[in-house]
Short mmCIF file of C-alpha atoms in Angstrom, two decimals:
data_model
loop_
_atom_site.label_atom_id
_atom_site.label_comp_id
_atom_site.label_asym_id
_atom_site.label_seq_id
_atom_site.Cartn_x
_atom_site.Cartn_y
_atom_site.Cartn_z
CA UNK A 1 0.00 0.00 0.00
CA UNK A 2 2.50 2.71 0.74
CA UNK A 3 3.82 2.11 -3.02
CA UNK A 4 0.78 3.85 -3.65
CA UNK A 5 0.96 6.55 -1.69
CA UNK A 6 3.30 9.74 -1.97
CA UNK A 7 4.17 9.03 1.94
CA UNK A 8 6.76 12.37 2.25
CA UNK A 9 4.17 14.70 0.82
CA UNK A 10 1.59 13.38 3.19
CA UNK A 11 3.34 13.43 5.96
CA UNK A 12 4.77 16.94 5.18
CA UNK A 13 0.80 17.65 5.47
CA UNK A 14 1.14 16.19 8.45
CA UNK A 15 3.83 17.89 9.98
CA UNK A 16 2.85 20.79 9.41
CA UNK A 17 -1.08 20.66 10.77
CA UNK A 18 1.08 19.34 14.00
CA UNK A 19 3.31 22.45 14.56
CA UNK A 20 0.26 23.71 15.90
CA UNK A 21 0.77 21.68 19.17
CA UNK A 22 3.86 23.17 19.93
CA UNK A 23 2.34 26.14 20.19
CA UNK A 24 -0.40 24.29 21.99
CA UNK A 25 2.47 22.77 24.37
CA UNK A 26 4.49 25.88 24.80
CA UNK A 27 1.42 28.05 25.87
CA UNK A 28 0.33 25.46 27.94
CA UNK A 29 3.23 24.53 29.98
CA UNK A 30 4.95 28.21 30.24
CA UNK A 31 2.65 29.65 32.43
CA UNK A 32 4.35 26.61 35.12
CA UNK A 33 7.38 28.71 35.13
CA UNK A 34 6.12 32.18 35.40
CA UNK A 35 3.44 31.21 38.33
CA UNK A 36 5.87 32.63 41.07
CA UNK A 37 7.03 35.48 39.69
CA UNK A 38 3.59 36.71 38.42
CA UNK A 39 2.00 36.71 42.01
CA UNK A 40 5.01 38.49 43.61
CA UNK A 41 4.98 41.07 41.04
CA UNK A 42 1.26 41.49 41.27
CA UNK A 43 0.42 40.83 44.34
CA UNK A 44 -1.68 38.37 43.68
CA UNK A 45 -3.77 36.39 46.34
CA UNK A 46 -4.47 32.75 45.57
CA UNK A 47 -8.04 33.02 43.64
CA UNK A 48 -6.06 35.29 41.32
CA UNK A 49 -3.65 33.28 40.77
CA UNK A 50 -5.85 30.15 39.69
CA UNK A 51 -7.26 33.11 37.47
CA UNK A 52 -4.10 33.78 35.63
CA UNK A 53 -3.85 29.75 35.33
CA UNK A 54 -7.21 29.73 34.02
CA UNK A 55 -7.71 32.65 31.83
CA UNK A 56 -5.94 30.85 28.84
CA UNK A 57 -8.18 28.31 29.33
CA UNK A 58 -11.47 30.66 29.29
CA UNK A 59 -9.56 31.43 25.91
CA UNK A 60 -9.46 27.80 24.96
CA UNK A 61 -12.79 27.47 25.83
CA UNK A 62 -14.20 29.94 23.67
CA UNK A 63 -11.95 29.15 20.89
CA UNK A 64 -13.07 25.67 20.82
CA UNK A 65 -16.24 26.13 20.61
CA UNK A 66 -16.36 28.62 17.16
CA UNK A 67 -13.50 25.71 15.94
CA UNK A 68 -15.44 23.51 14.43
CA UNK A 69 -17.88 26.08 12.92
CA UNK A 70 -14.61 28.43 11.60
CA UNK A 71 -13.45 25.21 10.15
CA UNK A 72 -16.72 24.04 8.56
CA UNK A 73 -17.85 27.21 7.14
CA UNK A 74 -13.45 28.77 6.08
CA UNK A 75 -11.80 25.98 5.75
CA UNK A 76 -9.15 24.04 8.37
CA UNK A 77 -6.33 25.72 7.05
CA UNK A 78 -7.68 29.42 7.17
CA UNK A 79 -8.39 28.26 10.65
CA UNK A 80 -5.50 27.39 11.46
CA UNK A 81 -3.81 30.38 10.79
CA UNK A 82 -6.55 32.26 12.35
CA UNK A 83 -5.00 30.40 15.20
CA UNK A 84 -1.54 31.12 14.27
CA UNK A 85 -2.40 35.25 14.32
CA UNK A 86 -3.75 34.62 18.54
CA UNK A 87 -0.99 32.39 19.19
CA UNK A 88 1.11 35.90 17.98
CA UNK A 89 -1.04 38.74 19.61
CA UNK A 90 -0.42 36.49 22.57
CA UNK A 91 3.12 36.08 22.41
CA UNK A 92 4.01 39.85 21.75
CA UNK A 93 1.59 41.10 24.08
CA UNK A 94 2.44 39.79 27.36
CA UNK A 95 6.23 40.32 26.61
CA UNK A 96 6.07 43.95 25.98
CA UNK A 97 5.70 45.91 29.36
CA UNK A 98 3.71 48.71 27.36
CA UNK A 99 1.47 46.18 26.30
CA UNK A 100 0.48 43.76 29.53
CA UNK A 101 1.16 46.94 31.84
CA UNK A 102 -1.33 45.50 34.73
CA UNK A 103 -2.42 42.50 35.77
CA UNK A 104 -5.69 42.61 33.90
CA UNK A 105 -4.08 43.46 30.46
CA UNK A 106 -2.18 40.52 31.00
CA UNK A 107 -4.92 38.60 31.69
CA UNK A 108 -6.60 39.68 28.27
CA UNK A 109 -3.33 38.57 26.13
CA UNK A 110 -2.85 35.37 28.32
CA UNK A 111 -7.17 34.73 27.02
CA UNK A 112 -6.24 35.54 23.17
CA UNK A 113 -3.27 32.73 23.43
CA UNK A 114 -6.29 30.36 24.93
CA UNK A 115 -8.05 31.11 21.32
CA UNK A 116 -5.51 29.92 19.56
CA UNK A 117 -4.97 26.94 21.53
CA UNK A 118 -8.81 25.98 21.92
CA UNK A 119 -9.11 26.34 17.77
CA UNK A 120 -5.62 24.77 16.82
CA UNK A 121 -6.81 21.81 18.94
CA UNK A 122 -9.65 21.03 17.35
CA UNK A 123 -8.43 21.55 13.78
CA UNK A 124 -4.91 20.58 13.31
CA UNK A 125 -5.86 16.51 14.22
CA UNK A 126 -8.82 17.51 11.86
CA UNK A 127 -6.98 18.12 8.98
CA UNK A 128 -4.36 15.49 9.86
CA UNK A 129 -7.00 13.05 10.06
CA UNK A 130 -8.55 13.86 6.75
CA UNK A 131 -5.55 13.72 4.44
CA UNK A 132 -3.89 10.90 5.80
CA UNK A 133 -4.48 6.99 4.76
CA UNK A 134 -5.87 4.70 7.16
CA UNK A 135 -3.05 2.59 7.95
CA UNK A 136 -0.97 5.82 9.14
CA UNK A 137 -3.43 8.13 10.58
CA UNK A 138 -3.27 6.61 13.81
CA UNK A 139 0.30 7.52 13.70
CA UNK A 140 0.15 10.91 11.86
CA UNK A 141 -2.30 12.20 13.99
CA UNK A 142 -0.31 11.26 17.11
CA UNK A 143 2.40 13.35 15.75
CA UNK A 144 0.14 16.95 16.30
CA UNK A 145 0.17 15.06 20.55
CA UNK A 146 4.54 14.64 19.77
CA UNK A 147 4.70 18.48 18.89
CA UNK A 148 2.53 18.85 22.04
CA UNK A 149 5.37 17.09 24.25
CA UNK A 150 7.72 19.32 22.37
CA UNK A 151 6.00 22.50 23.49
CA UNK A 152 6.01 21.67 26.82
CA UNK A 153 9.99 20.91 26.48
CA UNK A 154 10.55 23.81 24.73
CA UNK A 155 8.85 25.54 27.89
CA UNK A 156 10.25 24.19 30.72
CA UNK A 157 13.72 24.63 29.29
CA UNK A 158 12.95 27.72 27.99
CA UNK A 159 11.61 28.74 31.34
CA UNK A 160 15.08 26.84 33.24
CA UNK A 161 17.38 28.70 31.12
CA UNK A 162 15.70 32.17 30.91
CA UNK A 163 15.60 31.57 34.91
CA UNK A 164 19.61 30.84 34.86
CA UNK A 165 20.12 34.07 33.04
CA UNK A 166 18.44 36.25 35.00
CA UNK A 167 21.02 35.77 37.68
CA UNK A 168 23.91 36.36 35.60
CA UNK A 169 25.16 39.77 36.58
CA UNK A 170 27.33 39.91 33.23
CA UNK A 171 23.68 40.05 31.33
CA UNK A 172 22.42 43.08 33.82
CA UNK A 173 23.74 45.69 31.17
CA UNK A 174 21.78 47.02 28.38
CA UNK A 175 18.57 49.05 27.67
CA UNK A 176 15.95 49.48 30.24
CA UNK A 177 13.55 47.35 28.20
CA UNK A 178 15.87 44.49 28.13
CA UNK A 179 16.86 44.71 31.69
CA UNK A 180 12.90 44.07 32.44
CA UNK A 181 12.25 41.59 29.87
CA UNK A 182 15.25 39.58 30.86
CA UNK A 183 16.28 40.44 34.33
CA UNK A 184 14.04 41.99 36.80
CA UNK A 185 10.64 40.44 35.07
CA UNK A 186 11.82 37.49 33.12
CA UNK A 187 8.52 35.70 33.03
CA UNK A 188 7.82 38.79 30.06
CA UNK A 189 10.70 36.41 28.28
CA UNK A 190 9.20 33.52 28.79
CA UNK A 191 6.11 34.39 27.34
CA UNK A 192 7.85 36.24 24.40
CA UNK A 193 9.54 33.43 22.77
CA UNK A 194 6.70 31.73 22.11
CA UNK A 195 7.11 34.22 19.00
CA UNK A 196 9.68 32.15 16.91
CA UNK A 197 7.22 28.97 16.74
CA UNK A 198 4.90 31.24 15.89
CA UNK A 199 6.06 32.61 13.05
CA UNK A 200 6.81 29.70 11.99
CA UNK A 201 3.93 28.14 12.23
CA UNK A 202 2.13 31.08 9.87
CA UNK A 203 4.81 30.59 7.29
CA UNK A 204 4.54 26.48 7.21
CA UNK A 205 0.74 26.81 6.85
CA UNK A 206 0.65 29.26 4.03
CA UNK A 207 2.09 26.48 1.61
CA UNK A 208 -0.28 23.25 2.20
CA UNK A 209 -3.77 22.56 0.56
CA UNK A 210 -6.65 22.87 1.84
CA UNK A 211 -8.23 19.72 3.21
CA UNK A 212 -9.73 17.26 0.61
CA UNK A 213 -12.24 15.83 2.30
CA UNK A 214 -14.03 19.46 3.39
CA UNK A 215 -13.48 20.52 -0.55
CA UNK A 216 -15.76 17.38 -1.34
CA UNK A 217 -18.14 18.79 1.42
CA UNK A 218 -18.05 22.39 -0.41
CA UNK A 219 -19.20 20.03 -3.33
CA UNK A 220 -15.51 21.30 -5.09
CA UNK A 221 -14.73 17.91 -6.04
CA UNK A 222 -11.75 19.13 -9.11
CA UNK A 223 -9.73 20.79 -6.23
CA UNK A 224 -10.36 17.75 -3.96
CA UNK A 225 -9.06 15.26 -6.95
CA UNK A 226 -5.97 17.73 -7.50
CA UNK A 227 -4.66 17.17 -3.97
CA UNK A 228 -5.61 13.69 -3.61
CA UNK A 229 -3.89 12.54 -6.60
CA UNK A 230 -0.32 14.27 -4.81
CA UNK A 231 -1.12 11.83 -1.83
CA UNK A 232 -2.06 8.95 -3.65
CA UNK A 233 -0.42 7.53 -6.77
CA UNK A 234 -2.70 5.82 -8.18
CA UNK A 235 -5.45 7.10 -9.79
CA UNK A 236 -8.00 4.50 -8.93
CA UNK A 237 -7.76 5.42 -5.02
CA UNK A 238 -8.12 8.81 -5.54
CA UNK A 239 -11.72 7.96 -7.19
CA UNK A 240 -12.30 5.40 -4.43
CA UNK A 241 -11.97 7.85 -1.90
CA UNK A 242 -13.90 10.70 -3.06
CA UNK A 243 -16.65 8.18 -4.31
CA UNK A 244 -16.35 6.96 -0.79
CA UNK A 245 -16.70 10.55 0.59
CA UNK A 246 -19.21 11.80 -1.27
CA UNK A 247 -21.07 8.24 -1.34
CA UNK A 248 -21.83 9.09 2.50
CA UNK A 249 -22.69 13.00 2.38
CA UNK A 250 -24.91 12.10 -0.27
CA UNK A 251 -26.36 9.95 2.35
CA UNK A 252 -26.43 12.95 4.99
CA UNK A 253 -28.15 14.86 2.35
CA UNK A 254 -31.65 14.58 3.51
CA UNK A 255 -30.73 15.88 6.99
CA UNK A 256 -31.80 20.34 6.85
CA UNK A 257 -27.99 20.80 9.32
CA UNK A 258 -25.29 19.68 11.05
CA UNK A 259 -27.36 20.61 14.37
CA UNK A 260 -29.84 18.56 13.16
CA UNK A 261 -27.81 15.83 12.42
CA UNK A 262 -25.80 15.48 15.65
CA UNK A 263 -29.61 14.46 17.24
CA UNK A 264 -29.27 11.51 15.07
CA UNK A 265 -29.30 8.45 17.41
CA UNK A 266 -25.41 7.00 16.51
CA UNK A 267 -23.78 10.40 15.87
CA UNK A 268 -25.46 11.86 19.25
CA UNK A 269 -23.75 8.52 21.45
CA UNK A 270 -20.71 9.26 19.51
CA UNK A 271 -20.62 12.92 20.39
CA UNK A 272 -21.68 11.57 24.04
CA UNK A 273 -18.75 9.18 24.55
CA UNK A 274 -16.52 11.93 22.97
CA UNK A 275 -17.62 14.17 25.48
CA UNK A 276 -16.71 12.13 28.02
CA UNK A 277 -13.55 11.05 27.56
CA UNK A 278 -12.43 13.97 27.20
CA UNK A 279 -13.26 15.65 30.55
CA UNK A 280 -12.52 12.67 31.89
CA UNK A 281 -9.13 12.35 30.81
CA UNK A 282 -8.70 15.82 32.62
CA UNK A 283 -9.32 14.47 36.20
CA UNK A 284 -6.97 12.26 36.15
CA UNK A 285 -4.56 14.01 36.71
CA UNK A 286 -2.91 14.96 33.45
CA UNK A 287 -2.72 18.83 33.46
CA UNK A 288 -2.29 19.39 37.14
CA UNK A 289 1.19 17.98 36.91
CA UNK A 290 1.55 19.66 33.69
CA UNK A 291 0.29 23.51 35.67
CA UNK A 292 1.10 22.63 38.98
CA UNK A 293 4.41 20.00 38.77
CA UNK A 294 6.75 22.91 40.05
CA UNK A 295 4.43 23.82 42.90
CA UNK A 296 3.97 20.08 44.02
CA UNK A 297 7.75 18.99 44.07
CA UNK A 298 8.34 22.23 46.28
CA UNK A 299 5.72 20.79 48.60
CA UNK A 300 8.18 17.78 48.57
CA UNK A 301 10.21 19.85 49.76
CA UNK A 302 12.52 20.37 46.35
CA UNK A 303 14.11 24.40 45.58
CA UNK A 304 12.21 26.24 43.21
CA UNK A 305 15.21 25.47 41.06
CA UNK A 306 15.02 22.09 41.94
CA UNK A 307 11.39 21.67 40.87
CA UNK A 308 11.87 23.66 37.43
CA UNK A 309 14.71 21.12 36.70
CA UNK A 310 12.36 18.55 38.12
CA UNK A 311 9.56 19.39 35.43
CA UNK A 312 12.28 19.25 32.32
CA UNK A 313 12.73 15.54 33.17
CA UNK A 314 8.41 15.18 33.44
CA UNK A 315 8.94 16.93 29.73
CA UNK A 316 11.19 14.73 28.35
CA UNK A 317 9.57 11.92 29.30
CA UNK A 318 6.46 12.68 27.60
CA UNK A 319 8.17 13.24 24.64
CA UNK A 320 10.21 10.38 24.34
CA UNK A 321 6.96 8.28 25.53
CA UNK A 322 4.73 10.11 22.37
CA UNK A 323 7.49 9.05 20.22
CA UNK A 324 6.88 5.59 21.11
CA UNK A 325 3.40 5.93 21.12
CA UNK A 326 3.60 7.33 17.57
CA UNK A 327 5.39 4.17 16.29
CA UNK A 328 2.87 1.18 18.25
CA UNK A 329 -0.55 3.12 17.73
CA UNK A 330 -1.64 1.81 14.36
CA UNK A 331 0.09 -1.85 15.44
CA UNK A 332 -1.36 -2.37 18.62
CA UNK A 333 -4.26 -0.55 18.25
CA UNK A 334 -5.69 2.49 20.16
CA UNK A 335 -8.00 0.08 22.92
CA UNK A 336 -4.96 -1.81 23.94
CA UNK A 337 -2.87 1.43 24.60
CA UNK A 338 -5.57 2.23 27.03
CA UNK A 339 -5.96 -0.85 28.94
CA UNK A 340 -1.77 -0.77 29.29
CA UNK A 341 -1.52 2.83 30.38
CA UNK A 342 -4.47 3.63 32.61
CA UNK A 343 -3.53 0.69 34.44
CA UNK A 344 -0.53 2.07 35.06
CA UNK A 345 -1.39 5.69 35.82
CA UNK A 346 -3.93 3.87 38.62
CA UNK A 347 -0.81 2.32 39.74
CA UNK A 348 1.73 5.34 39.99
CA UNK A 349 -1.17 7.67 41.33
CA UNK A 350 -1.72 5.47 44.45
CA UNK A 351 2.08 5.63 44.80
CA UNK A 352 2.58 9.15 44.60
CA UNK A 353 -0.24 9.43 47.12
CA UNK A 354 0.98 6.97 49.41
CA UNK A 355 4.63 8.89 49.20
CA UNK A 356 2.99 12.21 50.49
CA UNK A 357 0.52 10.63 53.55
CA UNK A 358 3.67 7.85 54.65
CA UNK A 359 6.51 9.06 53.13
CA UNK A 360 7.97 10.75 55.95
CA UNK A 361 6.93 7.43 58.39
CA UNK A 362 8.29 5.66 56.02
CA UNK A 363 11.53 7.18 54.91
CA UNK A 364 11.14 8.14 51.56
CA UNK A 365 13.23 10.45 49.44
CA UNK A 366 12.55 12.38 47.01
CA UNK A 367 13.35 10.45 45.03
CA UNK A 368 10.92 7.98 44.69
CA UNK A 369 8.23 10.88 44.01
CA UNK A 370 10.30 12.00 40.95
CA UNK A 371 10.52 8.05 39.91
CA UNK A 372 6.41 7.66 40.52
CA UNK A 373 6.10 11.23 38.86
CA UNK A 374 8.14 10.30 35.59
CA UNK A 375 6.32 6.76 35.33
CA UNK A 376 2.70 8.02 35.40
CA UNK A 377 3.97 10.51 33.22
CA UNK A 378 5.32 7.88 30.64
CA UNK A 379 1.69 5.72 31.60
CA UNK A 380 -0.51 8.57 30.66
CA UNK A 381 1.59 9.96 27.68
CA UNK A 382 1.65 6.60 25.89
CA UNK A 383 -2.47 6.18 26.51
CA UNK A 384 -4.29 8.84 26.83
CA UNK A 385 -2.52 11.68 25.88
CA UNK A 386 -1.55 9.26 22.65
CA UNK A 387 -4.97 8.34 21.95
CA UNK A 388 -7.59 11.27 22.92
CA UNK A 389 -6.67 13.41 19.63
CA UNK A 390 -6.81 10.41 17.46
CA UNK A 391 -9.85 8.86 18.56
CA UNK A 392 -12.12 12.56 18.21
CA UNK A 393 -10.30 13.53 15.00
CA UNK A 394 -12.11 10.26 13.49
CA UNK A 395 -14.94 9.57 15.19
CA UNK A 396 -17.71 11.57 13.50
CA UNK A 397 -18.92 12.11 10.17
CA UNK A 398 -17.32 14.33 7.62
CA UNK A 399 -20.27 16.41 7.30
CA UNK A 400 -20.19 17.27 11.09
CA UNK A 401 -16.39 16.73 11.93
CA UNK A 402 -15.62 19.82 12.85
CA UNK A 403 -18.89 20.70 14.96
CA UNK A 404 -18.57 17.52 16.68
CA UNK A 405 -15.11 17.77 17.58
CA UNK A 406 -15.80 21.25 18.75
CA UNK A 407 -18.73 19.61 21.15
CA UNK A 408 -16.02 17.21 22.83
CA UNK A 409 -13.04 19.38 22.93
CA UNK A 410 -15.37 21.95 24.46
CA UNK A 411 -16.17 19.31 27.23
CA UNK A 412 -11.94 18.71 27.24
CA UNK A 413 -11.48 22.61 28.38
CA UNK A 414 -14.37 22.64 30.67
CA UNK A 415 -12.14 19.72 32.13
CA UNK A 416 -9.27 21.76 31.60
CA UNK A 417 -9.90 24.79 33.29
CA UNK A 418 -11.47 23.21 35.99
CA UNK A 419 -8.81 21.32 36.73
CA UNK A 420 -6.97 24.59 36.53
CA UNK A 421 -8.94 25.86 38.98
CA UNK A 422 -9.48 23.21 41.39
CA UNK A 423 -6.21 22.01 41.99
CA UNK A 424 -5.12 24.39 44.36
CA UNK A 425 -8.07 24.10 46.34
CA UNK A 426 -7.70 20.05 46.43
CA UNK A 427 -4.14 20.43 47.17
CA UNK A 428 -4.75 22.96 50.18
CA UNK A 429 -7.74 21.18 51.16
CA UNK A 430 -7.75 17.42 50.37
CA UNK A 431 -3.53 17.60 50.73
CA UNK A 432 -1.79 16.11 47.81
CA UNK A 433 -2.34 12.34 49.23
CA UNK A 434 -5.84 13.07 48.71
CA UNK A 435 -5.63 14.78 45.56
CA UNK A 436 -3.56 11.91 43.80
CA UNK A 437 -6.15 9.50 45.33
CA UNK A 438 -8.74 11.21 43.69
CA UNK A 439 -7.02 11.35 40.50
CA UNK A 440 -6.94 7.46 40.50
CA UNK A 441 -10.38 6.73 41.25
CA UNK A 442 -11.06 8.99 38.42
CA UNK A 443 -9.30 6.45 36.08
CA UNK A 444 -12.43 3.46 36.30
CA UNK A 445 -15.06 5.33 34.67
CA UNK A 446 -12.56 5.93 31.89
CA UNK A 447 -11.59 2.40 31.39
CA UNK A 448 -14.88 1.39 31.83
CA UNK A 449 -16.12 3.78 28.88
CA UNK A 450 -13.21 2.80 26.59
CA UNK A 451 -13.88 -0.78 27.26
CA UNK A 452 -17.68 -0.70 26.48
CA UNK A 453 -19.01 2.05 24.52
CA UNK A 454 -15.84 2.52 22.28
CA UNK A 455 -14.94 0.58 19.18
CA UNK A 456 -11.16 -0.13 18.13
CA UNK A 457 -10.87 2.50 15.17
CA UNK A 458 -7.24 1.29 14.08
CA UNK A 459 -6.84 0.80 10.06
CA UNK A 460 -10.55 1.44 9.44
CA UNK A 461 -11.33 4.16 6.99
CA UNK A 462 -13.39 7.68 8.44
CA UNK A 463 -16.17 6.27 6.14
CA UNK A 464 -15.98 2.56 7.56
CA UNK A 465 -15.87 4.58 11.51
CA UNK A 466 -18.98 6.78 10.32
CA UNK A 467 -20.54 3.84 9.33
CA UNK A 468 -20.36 1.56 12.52
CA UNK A 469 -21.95 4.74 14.19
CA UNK A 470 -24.50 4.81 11.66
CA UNK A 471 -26.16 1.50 12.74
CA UNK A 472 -27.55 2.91 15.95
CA UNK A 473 -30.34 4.56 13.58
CA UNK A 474 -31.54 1.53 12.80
CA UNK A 475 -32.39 0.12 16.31
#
């Protein structure tokens, strides 16, 4: 099969869809660093803190939800550079002191990044998922969650080093812009070079096509074959798969809208289990270490260097983990990676909980909370985190893709941002032994979703997934 498909140019296409998660990863994981220094500077009590946390995520929130109508109605590459332009406002804007000047104007920048990373979440798997082949898309689409990993690297080291810096007294010298962007308010740095990926990002985007599969939608079936026949070789599989396409919105045809369709009996349990896993997948425990890592290994009693240094390592290991994932998804399948790493996660949760109640009666180091922390790390990145992107990029039907999508990553940043939110409170209030705990129980409704209500996706066509969903009409 791959003799018949142009395999660089597609996963070029590929690639560059999934730059979009390192900007998702960077602007996620970069506010870790710049916690600290934000509330000192500001003043900040603790429910503003969780409100700098959170704002991005009111950002992600809303951009979600107009993702999968922006990518329906423009296009999911306009999108995604309508996601590229927030990700840059963002960037610029809480870097330049005459720009985020007070608290609340860096509140409103730290919201437009959450735009870009609601919409870029939503529609970069999209797209990935709709130009790749069946027997890769597992693994293509698990690259967009690699450049995720990446981001977050890119952040914590970025946040390390910028840290380092500030300290050297032979960098103290120059204008006073740089002295505050660098020295005296250095979070403004870490913020700011989210710019390079940025631009980046805009440029890569400008030169790929638009998505085949929503061309055949706009009934623009010429531009659709044009792009199709520079992924696939052979010209008989190019007319396969737009018959196949249009052989099943011909079927949606009778249905007046997308709203109207997503009441339909099998797309509404799909959109239901969507939902669900993915604010599910958020109280286990995923983000928190992702926010809140730093803050938890001080409570272990680790420097503020320390921790920083601590949450490179968490970094790395997710990367290196996604890579893995990346290479077994389409092999072992997306319902086995599950089983394998939430058991796991259940595992190293109950041990990082049992390290903060009895570690001290027990004799623990530190140690072992770093070991725990890296292994639920490497549990959840090669499950979950693997599998959440690739499972809603190709569960619904090409007519409602990007609406649907937008329905369950909406439900994802709910999660999110309550999460966000809460974890402070659990971890002054439940302590982290109770937090962790919590985490893990949260794992067995997951499981027991996945293992039930969720079919195994791997080397099935979109079409062939759409139809499986299909048969619940017919009950």
């Amino acid at each position: 099969m791959k003799k018949d498909i142009n395999y660089g140019y597609m996963v070029f296409l590929a690639f560059a869809a999934a730059m979009g998660g390192i900007l998702f990863g960077y602007d996620t994981a970069v506010i870790s660093g710049t916690i600290p220094q934000v509330t000192s500077q500001f003043g900040l009590s603790t429910a503003q803190s969780g409100w700098f946390v959170g704002s991005a995520l009111i950002g992600s929130i809303i951009g979600v939800a107009f993702a999968g109508i922006l990518s329906d109605k423009l296009g999911r590459k306009w999108t995604m550079l309508i996601a590229s332009v927030c990700f840059t406002v963002s960037a610029i804007g809480c870097c330049l002191p005459g720009m985020s000047f007070d608290f609340n104007s860096l509140v409103a920048y730290r919201i437009m990044g959450g735009l870009g990373i609601g919409i870029v979440s939503i529609v970069s798997p999209l797209y990935i998922s709709e130009v790749s082949a069946a027997k890769y898309r597992g693994t293509l689409v698990s690259m967009y969650q690699l450049f995720i990993t990446v981001g977050f690297v890119l952040a914590y080291l970025v946040n390390f080093k910028l840290q380092a810096s500030s300290m050297n007294t032979a960098l103290h010298s120059g204008s006073p812009m740089w002295h505050q962007v660098f020295i005296t308010e250095v979070w403004r740095a870490m913020f700011g070079a989210e710019t390079i990926p940025c631009i980046l990002f805009l440029a890569v985007i400008s030169f790929i096509p638009e998505s085949p599969r929503w061309l055949i939608l706009k009934n623009r079936e010429p531009a659709a074959r044009t792009i199709l026949k520079r992924i696939y070789r052979n010209p008989e599989t190019v007319e396969d798969q737009v018959n196949a396409t249009s052989s099943m919105l011909k079927g949606d045809s009778g249905t007046k809208n997308e709203w109207a369709m997503l009441r339909e009996p099998g797309i509404l349990i799909a959109v239901i289990i969507g939902a669900c896993i993915a604010i599910l997948g958020q109280f286990m425990g995923v983000n928190a270490v992702l926010y809140y890592g730093p803050t938890i290994f001080q409570q272990a009693g680790l420097s503020a260097a320390n921790s920083l240094y601590s949450q490179v390592y968490v970094g790395l290991v997710n990367m290196v983990t996604t890579i893995i994932a990346m290479v077994i998804i389409d092999k072992v399948g997306r319902k086995k990676l599950i089983y394998f790493g939430v058991s796991g996660m259940i595992i190293t949760l109950l041990a990082i909980a049992a390290y903060f109640q009895f570690g001290t009666a027990w004799g623990l180091a530190n140690t072992f909370l770093l070991v725990f922390f890296l292994l639920y790390v490497f549990c959840q990145a090669i499950s979950i985190s693997a599998v959440v992107f690739v499972l809603l990029s190709e569960m619904y039907p090409t007519k409602v893709r990007g609406l649907a999508m937008s329905i369950a990553g909406f439900a994802l940043w709910i999660g999110t941002y309550l999460i966000g939110q809460l974890t402070p409170v659990m971890l002054e209030g439940l302590k982290p032994a109770g937090t962790f705990l919590l985490f893990a129980v949260m794992c067995i409704p997951y499981m027991l979703i996945m293992w039930k209500l969720v079919p195994e996706t791997t080397g099935k066509t979109l079409e062939e997934i759409e139809c499986y969903w299909k048969k619940y009409d017919k009950k």
